[in-house]
Amino acid sequence: MTVDEDQRRPSGAEPAAVRQAVRGAAIGNTVEWFDFAIYGFLATYIADKFFPSGDETAALLSTFAVFAAAFFMRPLGGFFFGPLGDRIGRQRVLAIVILLMSASTLAIGLVPSYDSIGVLAPILLLVLRCLQGFSAGGEYGSGACFLAEYAPNRHRGFVVSFLVWSVVVGFLAGAITVTALETWLSEDAMNSYGWRIPFMIAGLLGAVGLYIRLKLGDTPEFRSLRESGEVSQSPLREAVTTSWRPILQIIGLVVIHNVGFYIVYTFLPSYFTETLDFSKVDAFWSITVASLVGIVLIPPLGALSDRIGRKSLLIAGAVAFAVFAYPLFLLLNTGSLAAAIAAHAALAAIESVFVSASLAAGAELFATKVRSSGYSIGYNVSVAVFGGTAPYVATWLVSRTGNDIAPAYYLIAAAIVSLLTVLTMRETARKPLRKLVHP
């Protein structure tokens, strides 16, 4: 085999197998973010059903506290499922996590209300949300490694970009589902049973995803490692001791990946209504436009990273956030709905530039022997510290400073951290994946 042929398809995976791998990895992220969206959009119904009546604000805060708890479970999931993926294979872990995720999501829709079972209702909600967070800790890292190891070297950026693409698809699908139900059902029907329907849908989607993942084979890279008897018996220890530098690099790399994503897709919809005084319908249309921007841009930008390099796009995305975050937040605050939607779409476009290359670049930092461990640990630590807290920090900054532009400063700081990290990284586009820590 020539070098050129090896770079086109180092693993021997056929195009049909790569397409099947993309479907299998993407479905889990779609389910995860569908659930993420519906929980946020249904927060007022959940607060009413699972927490004692009397203080609506306290109930809503409790609902979001349960929501946040899932993020702090993600590092634990990463520490558990990442090494497990390096021992038993990526495909098996992907099957396990989607089973846990879909079962816990479905269960949330079935838990009786506080009026029926008392304090057991919020306890069960908390347990199920923590289980979702734990399983999510194994989802993203395993999925990124799975696609990176299936993809041809020449098209790895394009293939892996579908993982983050599926996140946006899941979020948009969740927003549309809840909005459609609120449009079609009466308020009484929505409060009685309608809020449970999206959780049932998520459970069904998870079952479909599990079926697809059970039919997948493991990655050619991992199969080769297993056949040569080089699978690590202590991947967590080996990752921490031999790959601590790339672990730190991925933590820094995905700071703006996560801060930008959560600002654009979770904070700004509430910012539209709470700070800019637009209606919920206005906020819905804005997040729809922003999501469509991501859906359209991410795959071709991922393909572009295969042609011009990961670092070019990563630097461009980080610099764009640092330069344009402030003026775009000024545009958000002009009072014009059209201007606000345009600014939201522009922020989504900048985020798309960065995330289209960041997942592939992160996977390429590690050797196959510890890739799942290193990636999952670094990514989930970063998302717990910077991602899940981004909406809270942005809201706190506005409240603390009295400055509606304050979230832009957080975006700028996050962009600078990731930019400095990118400058320490080597270019990895179109290069074969390393098999061992010391090749």
Tab-separated table of C-alpha atoms in Angstrom:
chain	number	residue	atom	x	y	z
A	1	MET	CA	0.000	0.000	0.000
A	2	THR	CA	1.348	3.423	-0.921
A	3	VAL	CA	1.572	6.308	1.530
A	4	ASP	CA	-1.127	8.141	-0.423
A	5	GLU	CA	-3.468	5.157	-0.217
A	6	ASP	CA	-2.727	4.774	3.458
A	7	GLN	CA	-3.655	8.394	4.107
A	8	ARG	CA	-6.918	8.002	2.244
A	9	ARG	CA	-8.112	5.056	4.295
A	10	PRO	CA	-5.588	3.905	6.919
A	11	SER	CA	-8.088	1.737	8.702
A	12	GLY	CA	-9.506	-0.101	5.714
A	13	ALA	CA	-13.020	1.070	6.567
A	14	GLU	CA	-15.299	1.181	3.544
A	15	PRO	CA	-17.411	4.295	2.855
A	16	ALA	CA	-20.603	2.445	3.796
A	17	ALA	CA	-19.087	1.483	7.167
A	18	VAL	CA	-18.023	5.096	7.762
A	19	ARG	CA	-21.553	6.328	7.004
A	20	GLN	CA	-23.004	3.750	9.395
A	21	ALA	CA	-20.520	4.839	12.056
A	22	VAL	CA	-21.589	8.473	11.621
A	23	ARG	CA	-25.255	7.525	12.054
A	24	GLY	CA	-24.508	5.451	15.123
A	25	ALA	CA	-22.397	8.089	16.855
A	26	ALA	CA	-24.647	11.005	15.908
A	27	ILE	CA	-27.885	9.487	17.188
A	28	GLY	CA	-26.665	9.434	20.792
A	29	ASN	CA	-25.744	13.096	20.733
A	30	THR	CA	-29.057	13.948	19.107
A	31	VAL	CA	-30.884	12.178	21.942
A	32	GLU	CA	-28.704	13.842	24.607
A	33	TRP	CA	-29.297	17.330	23.292
A	34	PHE	CA	-32.949	16.703	22.548
A	35	ASP	CA	-33.252	15.905	26.248
A	36	PHE	CA	-31.144	18.942	27.178
A	37	ALA	CA	-33.462	21.208	25.202
A	38	ILE	CA	-36.751	19.768	26.416
A	39	TYR	CA	-35.701	19.920	30.074
A	40	GLY	CA	-34.868	23.606	29.727
A	41	PHE	CA	-37.991	24.489	27.750
A	42	LEU	CA	-40.202	22.497	30.136
A	43	ALA	CA	-38.601	23.889	33.308
A	44	THR	CA	-41.742	25.697	34.479
A	45	TYR	CA	-43.867	22.533	34.133
A	46	ILE	CA	-41.240	20.428	35.906
A	47	ALA	CA	-41.013	22.977	38.729
A	48	ASP	CA	-44.776	22.810	39.183
A	49	LYS	CA	-44.891	19.014	39.167
A	50	PHE	CA	-41.846	18.045	41.209
A	51	PHE	CA	-41.468	20.723	43.855
A	52	PRO	CA	-43.867	21.959	46.561
A	53	SER	CA	-46.217	24.714	45.446
A	54	GLY	CA	-46.252	28.118	47.085
A	55	ASP	CA	-42.998	29.672	45.929
A	56	GLU	CA	-42.720	29.540	42.135
A	57	THR	CA	-39.256	31.110	42.070
A	58	ALA	CA	-37.852	28.640	44.582
A	59	ALA	CA	-39.379	25.759	42.637
A	60	LEU	CA	-37.878	26.991	39.368
A	61	LEU	CA	-34.457	27.464	40.969
A	62	SER	CA	-34.667	23.930	42.348
A	63	THR	CA	-35.471	22.675	38.862
A	64	PHE	CA	-32.383	24.359	37.419
A	65	ALA	CA	-30.282	23.138	40.344
A	66	VAL	CA	-31.255	19.577	39.411
A	67	PHE	CA	-30.414	20.464	35.804
A	68	ALA	CA	-26.937	21.674	36.834
A	69	ALA	CA	-26.288	18.558	38.925
A	70	ALA	CA	-26.099	16.516	35.729
A	71	PHE	CA	-23.114	18.559	34.550
A	72	PHE	CA	-21.119	17.811	37.671
A	73	MET	CA	-21.687	14.100	37.069
A	74	ARG	CA	-20.117	14.323	33.614
A	75	PRO	CA	-16.473	14.176	34.792
A	76	LEU	CA	-17.315	11.054	36.793
A	77	GLY	CA	-18.828	9.545	33.665
A	78	GLY	CA	-15.733	10.551	31.713
A	79	PHE	CA	-13.400	8.961	34.250
A	80	PHE	CA	-15.478	5.757	34.144
A	81	PHE	CA	-16.464	5.358	30.492
A	82	GLY	CA	-13.307	6.806	28.911
A	83	PRO	CA	-10.988	4.117	30.301
A	84	LEU	CA	-13.702	1.514	29.742
A	85	GLY	CA	-13.675	2.430	26.041
A	86	ASP	CA	-9.918	1.861	25.935
A	87	ARG	CA	-10.339	-1.588	27.524
A	88	ILE	CA	-13.450	-3.085	25.910
A	89	GLY	CA	-13.859	-0.899	22.809
A	90	ARG	CA	-15.647	2.259	21.718
A	91	GLN	CA	-18.715	0.539	20.243
A	92	ARG	CA	-19.651	-1.264	23.464
A	93	VAL	CA	-19.375	1.919	25.503
A	94	LEU	CA	-21.529	3.806	23.006
A	95	ALA	CA	-24.190	1.104	23.340
A	96	ILE	CA	-24.070	1.221	27.150
A	97	VAL	CA	-24.311	5.006	27.421
A	98	ILE	CA	-27.235	5.382	25.028
A	99	LEU	CA	-29.081	2.667	26.944
A	100	LEU	CA	-28.523	4.514	30.231
A	101	MET	CA	-29.374	7.863	28.692
A	102	SER	CA	-32.582	6.830	26.943
A	103	ALA	CA	-33.815	4.783	29.904
A	104	SER	CA	-33.284	7.630	32.373
A	105	THR	CA	-34.852	10.168	30.009
A	106	LEU	CA	-37.919	7.998	29.515
A	107	ALA	CA	-38.138	7.459	33.276
A	108	ILE	CA	-38.291	11.220	33.925
A	109	GLY	CA	-41.445	11.329	31.834
A	110	LEU	CA	-42.947	8.538	33.936
A	111	VAL	CA	-42.107	9.733	37.463
A	112	PRO	CA	-45.276	10.666	39.409
A	113	SER	CA	-45.609	14.252	40.597
A	114	TYR	CA	-44.909	15.630	44.074
A	115	ASP	CA	-48.651	15.614	44.795
A	116	SER	CA	-48.707	11.850	44.232
A	117	ILE	CA	-45.547	10.569	45.965
A	118	GLY	CA	-44.275	13.576	47.908
A	119	VAL	CA	-40.568	14.165	48.425
A	120	LEU	CA	-39.720	10.987	46.526
A	121	ALA	CA	-40.605	12.826	43.273
A	122	PRO	CA	-37.768	15.415	43.350
A	123	ILE	CA	-35.376	12.754	44.685
A	124	LEU	CA	-36.119	10.505	41.718
A	125	LEU	CA	-35.775	13.465	39.358
A	126	LEU	CA	-32.346	14.257	40.811
A	127	VAL	CA	-31.194	10.638	40.571
A	128	LEU	CA	-32.335	10.341	36.962
A	129	ARG	CA	-30.708	13.636	35.963
A	130	CYS	CA	-27.451	12.514	37.590
A	131	LEU	CA	-27.671	9.245	35.672
A	132	GLN	CA	-28.131	11.233	32.474
A	133	GLY	CA	-25.083	13.343	33.289
A	134	PHE	CA	-23.038	10.243	34.131
A	135	SER	CA	-23.922	8.605	30.807
A	136	ALA	CA	-23.311	11.867	28.907
A	137	GLY	CA	-19.777	11.816	30.302
A	138	GLY	CA	-19.139	8.724	28.195
A	139	GLU	CA	-21.057	9.872	25.138
A	140	TYR	CA	-19.125	12.755	23.630
A	141	GLY	CA	-15.587	11.469	24.163
A	142	SER	CA	-16.402	7.960	23.008
A	143	GLY	CA	-18.315	9.289	20.010
A	144	ALA	CA	-15.490	11.600	18.931
A	145	CYS	CA	-12.900	8.816	19.229
A	146	PHE	CA	-15.194	6.372	17.430
A	147	LEU	CA	-15.632	8.660	14.412
A	148	ALA	CA	-11.995	9.783	14.360
A	149	GLU	CA	-10.841	6.154	14.258
A	150	TYR	CA	-13.313	5.205	11.510
A	151	ALA	CA	-12.629	8.204	9.296
A	152	PRO	CA	-10.097	8.280	6.456
A	153	ASN	CA	-7.195	10.590	7.265
A	154	ARG	CA	-8.106	12.941	4.428
A	155	HIS	CA	-11.683	13.395	5.637
A	156	ARG	CA	-11.424	13.050	9.407
A	157	GLY	CA	-12.431	16.646	10.116
A	158	PHE	CA	-15.531	16.315	7.941
A	159	VAL	CA	-16.576	12.981	9.472
A	160	VAL	CA	-16.025	14.012	13.101
A	161	SER	CA	-17.842	17.328	12.563
A	162	PHE	CA	-21.107	15.404	12.291
A	163	LEU	CA	-20.883	14.719	16.018
A	164	VAL	CA	-21.279	18.383	16.945
A	165	TRP	CA	-23.679	18.836	14.016
A	166	SER	CA	-25.954	16.241	15.602
A	167	VAL	CA	-25.858	18.204	18.864
A	168	VAL	CA	-27.374	21.243	17.139
A	169	VAL	CA	-29.923	19.038	15.380
A	170	GLY	CA	-31.001	17.517	18.707
A	171	PHE	CA	-31.280	20.917	20.364
A	172	LEU	CA	-33.370	22.347	17.526
A	173	ALA	CA	-35.583	19.254	17.435
A	174	GLY	CA	-36.241	19.599	21.165
A	175	ALA	CA	-37.110	23.282	20.875
A	176	ILE	CA	-39.474	22.641	17.967
A	177	THR	CA	-41.141	19.690	19.737
A	178	VAL	CA	-41.931	21.661	22.898
A	179	THR	CA	-43.062	24.731	20.968
A	180	ALA	CA	-45.320	22.617	18.747
A	181	LEU	CA	-46.921	20.913	21.749
A	182	GLU	CA	-47.531	24.246	23.470
A	183	THR	CA	-49.158	25.470	20.262
A	184	TRP	CA	-51.368	22.443	19.688
A	185	LEU	CA	-52.355	21.573	23.266
A	186	SER	CA	-54.308	23.671	25.730
A	187	GLU	CA	-52.526	24.969	28.809
A	188	ASP	CA	-54.407	22.461	30.992
A	189	ALA	CA	-53.500	19.559	28.710
A	190	MET	CA	-49.871	20.643	28.571
A	191	ASN	CA	-49.699	20.904	32.349
A	192	SER	CA	-51.483	17.583	32.844
A	193	TYR	CA	-49.742	15.241	30.394
A	194	GLY	CA	-48.339	17.196	27.452
A	195	TRP	CA	-45.037	17.988	29.170
A	196	ARG	CA	-44.343	14.253	29.476
A	197	ILE	CA	-44.629	13.579	25.719
A	198	PRO	CA	-41.148	14.869	24.730
A	199	PHE	CA	-39.549	12.557	27.303
A	200	MET	CA	-41.412	9.617	25.767
A	201	ILE	CA	-40.191	10.667	22.323
A	202	ALA	CA	-36.616	10.852	23.644
A	203	GLY	CA	-36.958	7.331	25.015
A	204	LEU	CA	-38.101	6.026	21.629
A	205	LEU	CA	-35.272	7.831	19.844
A	206	GLY	CA	-32.847	6.250	22.288
A	207	ALA	CA	-34.212	2.783	21.515
A	208	VAL	CA	-33.654	3.379	17.808
A	209	GLY	CA	-30.144	4.632	18.539
A	210	LEU	CA	-29.381	1.564	20.659
A	211	TYR	CA	-30.514	-0.717	17.842
A	212	ILE	CA	-28.224	1.092	15.392
A	213	ARG	CA	-25.254	1.022	17.751
A	214	LEU	CA	-25.632	-2.676	18.537
A	215	LYS	CA	-25.227	-3.398	14.818
A	216	LEU	CA	-21.964	-1.441	14.582
A	217	GLY	CA	-18.540	-3.013	14.617
A	218	ASP	CA	-15.731	-1.496	16.632
A	219	THR	CA	-13.273	0.866	15.007
A	220	PRO	CA	-10.524	-0.571	12.802
A	221	GLU	CA	-7.967	1.279	14.946
A	222	PHE	CA	-9.126	-0.403	18.158
A	223	ARG	CA	-9.490	-3.815	16.486
A	224	SER	CA	-5.892	-3.532	15.301
A	225	LEU	CA	-4.769	-2.623	18.799
A	226	ARG	CA	-6.637	-5.582	20.278
A	227	GLU	CA	-5.343	-8.044	17.682
A	228	SER	CA	-1.767	-7.013	18.414
A	229	GLY	CA	-2.318	-7.497	22.159
A	230	GLU	CA	-1.508	-3.872	22.933
A	231	VAL	CA	-4.763	-2.853	24.654
A	232	SER	CA	-3.923	-1.076	27.903
A	233	GLN	CA	-4.942	-2.817	31.116
A	234	SER	CA	-4.778	0.442	33.087
A	235	PRO	CA	-5.723	3.120	30.537
A	236	LEU	CA	-6.682	5.756	33.118
A	237	ARG	CA	-3.323	5.568	34.878
A	238	GLU	CA	-1.467	5.374	31.581
A	239	ALA	CA	-3.356	8.373	30.159
A	240	VAL	CA	-2.699	10.536	33.207
A	241	THR	CA	0.981	9.596	33.473
A	242	THR	CA	1.925	9.610	29.784
A	243	SER	CA	-0.576	11.977	28.162
A	244	TRP	CA	-1.055	14.699	30.762
A	245	ARG	CA	0.014	17.382	28.291
A	246	PRO	CA	-2.677	16.611	25.668
A	247	ILE	CA	-5.231	16.265	28.500
A	248	LEU	CA	-4.399	19.816	29.584
A	249	GLN	CA	-4.465	20.920	25.960
A	250	ILE	CA	-7.962	19.577	25.346
A	251	ILE	CA	-9.209	21.199	28.567
A	252	GLY	CA	-7.968	24.558	27.287
A	253	LEU	CA	-8.982	23.879	23.686
A	254	VAL	CA	-12.665	23.329	24.436
A	255	VAL	CA	-13.101	26.268	26.842
A	256	ILE	CA	-14.442	28.531	24.080
A	257	HIS	CA	-16.012	25.489	22.400
A	258	ASN	CA	-18.215	25.027	25.469
A	259	VAL	CA	-18.615	28.623	26.686
A	260	GLY	CA	-19.516	29.732	23.171
A	261	PHE	CA	-21.915	26.862	22.643
A	262	TYR	CA	-23.805	27.318	25.905
A	263	ILE	CA	-23.954	31.096	25.500
A	264	VAL	CA	-25.301	30.826	21.949
A	265	TYR	CA	-27.731	27.952	22.407
A	266	THR	CA	-28.882	28.119	26.048
A	267	PHE	CA	-28.169	31.566	27.489
A	268	LEU	CA	-29.254	33.797	24.603
A	269	PRO	CA	-32.846	32.477	24.356
A	270	SER	CA	-33.457	33.532	27.975
A	271	TYR	CA	-31.414	36.716	27.408
A	272	PHE	CA	-33.878	37.611	24.651
A	273	THR	CA	-36.829	37.473	27.017
A	274	GLU	CA	-35.332	38.466	30.373
A	275	THR	CA	-32.896	41.209	29.317
A	276	LEU	CA	-33.924	42.338	25.837
A	277	ASP	CA	-37.676	42.121	26.600
A	278	PHE	CA	-38.549	40.224	23.442
A	279	SER	CA	-41.333	37.638	23.475
A	280	LYS	CA	-40.882	33.881	23.767
A	281	VAL	CA	-41.898	33.592	20.116
A	282	ASP	CA	-39.143	36.044	19.159
A	283	ALA	CA	-36.634	34.031	21.187
A	284	PHE	CA	-37.795	30.821	19.516
A	285	TRP	CA	-37.285	32.233	16.027
A	286	SER	CA	-33.864	33.550	16.970
A	287	ILE	CA	-32.629	30.220	18.346
A	288	THR	CA	-34.104	28.489	15.289
A	289	VAL	CA	-32.143	30.752	12.948
A	290	ALA	CA	-28.961	30.303	15.021
A	291	SER	CA	-29.397	26.509	14.992
A	292	LEU	CA	-29.944	26.440	11.226
A	293	VAL	CA	-26.757	28.476	10.781
A	294	GLY	CA	-24.850	25.807	12.727
A	295	ILE	CA	-26.496	22.936	10.870
A	296	VAL	CA	-25.617	24.456	7.490
A	297	LEU	CA	-22.054	25.552	8.303
A	298	ILE	CA	-20.523	22.852	10.502
A	299	PRO	CA	-20.017	19.968	8.001
A	300	PRO	CA	-18.480	22.085	5.190
A	301	LEU	CA	-16.260	23.853	7.719
A	302	GLY	CA	-15.185	20.443	9.020
A	303	ALA	CA	-14.269	19.515	5.438
A	304	LEU	CA	-12.384	22.816	5.114
A	305	SER	CA	-10.302	21.899	8.171
A	306	ASP	CA	-9.158	18.821	6.245
A	307	ARG	CA	-7.885	21.066	3.445
A	308	ILE	CA	-6.312	24.027	5.259
A	309	GLY	CA	-5.641	22.501	8.681
A	310	ARG	CA	-7.327	22.384	12.084
A	311	LYS	CA	-5.256	25.211	13.561
A	312	SER	CA	-6.301	27.692	10.877
A	313	LEU	CA	-9.990	27.309	11.746
A	314	LEU	CA	-9.380	27.080	15.492
A	315	ILE	CA	-7.352	30.288	15.477
A	316	ALA	CA	-9.906	32.001	13.227
A	317	GLY	CA	-12.813	31.009	15.504
A	318	ALA	CA	-11.065	32.041	18.712
A	319	VAL	CA	-9.891	35.363	17.274
A	320	ALA	CA	-13.365	36.065	15.866
A	321	PHE	CA	-14.920	35.565	19.313
A	322	ALA	CA	-12.305	37.823	20.910
A	323	VAL	CA	-12.799	40.570	18.320
A	324	PHE	CA	-16.526	40.418	17.562
A	325	ALA	CA	-18.180	39.298	20.839
A	326	TYR	CA	-18.422	42.855	22.175
A	327	PRO	CA	-19.797	44.546	19.017
A	328	LEU	CA	-22.260	41.683	18.493
A	329	PHE	CA	-23.591	42.077	22.030
A	330	LEU	CA	-23.946	45.800	21.327
A	331	LEU	CA	-25.986	44.831	18.250
A	332	LEU	CA	-28.110	42.511	20.386
A	333	ASN	CA	-28.985	45.458	22.624
A	334	THR	CA	-30.064	47.951	19.941
A	335	GLY	CA	-33.749	47.193	20.524
A	336	SER	CA	-34.276	45.901	16.993
A	337	LEU	CA	-35.454	42.295	16.720
A	338	ALA	CA	-33.918	41.920	13.264
A	339	ALA	CA	-30.576	43.188	14.545
A	340	ALA	CA	-30.727	40.900	17.580
A	341	ILE	CA	-31.453	37.832	15.435
A	342	ALA	CA	-28.634	38.816	13.057
A	343	ALA	CA	-26.215	39.122	16.003
A	344	HIS	CA	-27.356	35.743	17.378
A	345	ALA	CA	-26.818	34.159	13.954
A	346	ALA	CA	-23.355	35.738	13.681
A	347	LEU	CA	-22.331	34.342	17.071
A	348	ALA	CA	-23.595	30.912	15.946
A	349	ALA	CA	-21.506	31.217	12.777
A	350	ILE	CA	-18.356	32.024	14.779
A	351	GLU	CA	-19.055	29.088	17.082
A	352	SER	CA	-19.451	26.863	14.026
A	353	VAL	CA	-15.993	27.851	12.765
A	354	PHE	CA	-14.373	26.702	16.004
A	355	VAL	CA	-16.372	23.554	16.813
A	356	SER	CA	-16.151	22.232	13.260
A	357	ALA	CA	-12.452	21.529	13.863
A	358	SER	CA	-12.077	21.234	17.642
A	359	LEU	CA	-13.416	17.699	18.126
A	360	ALA	CA	-11.195	16.164	15.456
A	361	ALA	CA	-8.204	18.144	16.706
A	362	GLY	CA	-8.849	16.889	20.239
A	363	ALA	CA	-9.062	13.248	19.178
A	364	GLU	CA	-5.864	13.579	17.152
A	365	LEU	CA	-3.918	14.688	20.230
A	366	PHE	CA	-3.977	11.179	21.706
A	367	ALA	CA	-2.633	7.762	20.813
A	368	THR	CA	-5.244	5.061	20.177
A	369	LYS	CA	-4.172	3.165	23.302
A	370	VAL	CA	-5.381	5.973	25.620
A	371	ARG	CA	-7.489	8.124	23.282
A	372	SER	CA	-10.862	7.469	24.879
A	373	SER	CA	-9.490	7.968	28.406
A	374	GLY	CA	-7.558	11.147	27.687
A	375	TYR	CA	-10.256	12.725	25.551
A	376	SER	CA	-13.121	11.930	27.939
A	377	ILE	CA	-11.252	13.156	31.018
A	378	GLY	CA	-10.131	16.438	29.469
A	379	TYR	CA	-13.352	17.251	27.670
A	380	ASN	CA	-15.694	16.489	30.563
A	381	VAL	CA	-13.638	18.381	33.135
A	382	SER	CA	-13.779	21.410	30.858
A	383	VAL	CA	-17.504	21.125	30.120
A	384	ALA	CA	-18.335	20.775	33.823
A	385	VAL	CA	-16.247	23.790	34.842
A	386	PHE	CA	-16.840	26.085	31.866
A	387	GLY	CA	-19.734	24.734	29.794
A	388	GLY	CA	-22.548	23.931	32.181
A	389	THR	CA	-21.798	27.026	34.252
A	390	ALA	CA	-21.669	29.438	31.277
A	391	PRO	CA	-25.361	30.500	31.401
A	392	TYR	CA	-25.118	30.997	35.174
A	393	VAL	CA	-21.883	33.013	34.920
A	394	ALA	CA	-23.297	35.148	32.106
A	395	THR	CA	-26.474	35.836	34.088
A	396	TRP	CA	-24.444	36.601	37.227
A	397	LEU	CA	-22.241	39.043	35.324
A	398	VAL	CA	-25.267	40.964	34.037
A	399	SER	CA	-26.808	41.065	37.509
A	400	ARG	CA	-23.579	41.901	39.332
A	401	THR	CA	-22.349	44.619	37.001
A	402	GLY	CA	-25.666	45.983	35.761
A	403	ASN	CA	-24.097	45.840	32.298
A	404	ASP	CA	-26.098	43.928	29.688
A	405	ILE	CA	-22.949	43.577	27.559
A	406	ALA	CA	-21.029	41.758	30.332
A	407	PRO	CA	-21.420	38.224	28.837
A	408	ALA	CA	-19.248	39.381	25.937
A	409	TYR	CA	-16.313	39.767	28.322
A	410	TYR	CA	-16.681	36.127	29.394
A	411	LEU	CA	-16.656	35.042	25.747
A	412	ILE	CA	-13.536	37.118	25.113
A	413	ALA	CA	-11.704	35.645	28.117
A	414	ALA	CA	-12.657	32.091	27.090
A	415	ALA	CA	-11.524	32.766	23.515
A	416	ILE	CA	-8.130	33.978	24.691
A	417	VAL	CA	-7.617	30.837	26.819
A	418	SER	CA	-8.428	28.567	23.870
A	419	LEU	CA	-6.339	30.634	21.451
A	420	LEU	CA	-3.282	30.347	23.677
A	421	THR	CA	-3.897	26.591	23.925
A	422	VAL	CA	-4.206	26.189	20.152
A	423	LEU	CA	-0.853	27.911	19.686
A	424	THR	CA	0.795	25.118	21.736
A	425	MET	CA	-0.687	22.375	19.536
A	426	ARG	CA	0.825	20.731	16.488
A	427	GLU	CA	-1.084	20.546	13.209
A	428	THR	CA	-2.718	17.115	12.890
A	429	ALA	CA	-4.975	17.381	9.843
A	430	ARG	CA	-4.574	14.607	7.227
A	431	LYS	CA	-2.015	12.762	9.353
A	432	PRO	CA	-2.396	9.121	10.506
A	433	LEU	CA	-3.533	8.593	14.083
A	434	ARG	CA	-0.843	7.488	16.506
A	435	LYS	CA	-1.373	3.957	17.769
A	436	LEU	CA	0.795	3.882	20.892
A	437	VAL	CA	1.801	6.509	23.427
A	438	HIS	CA	5.427	5.990	22.456
A	439	PRO	CA	5.252	5.110	18.759
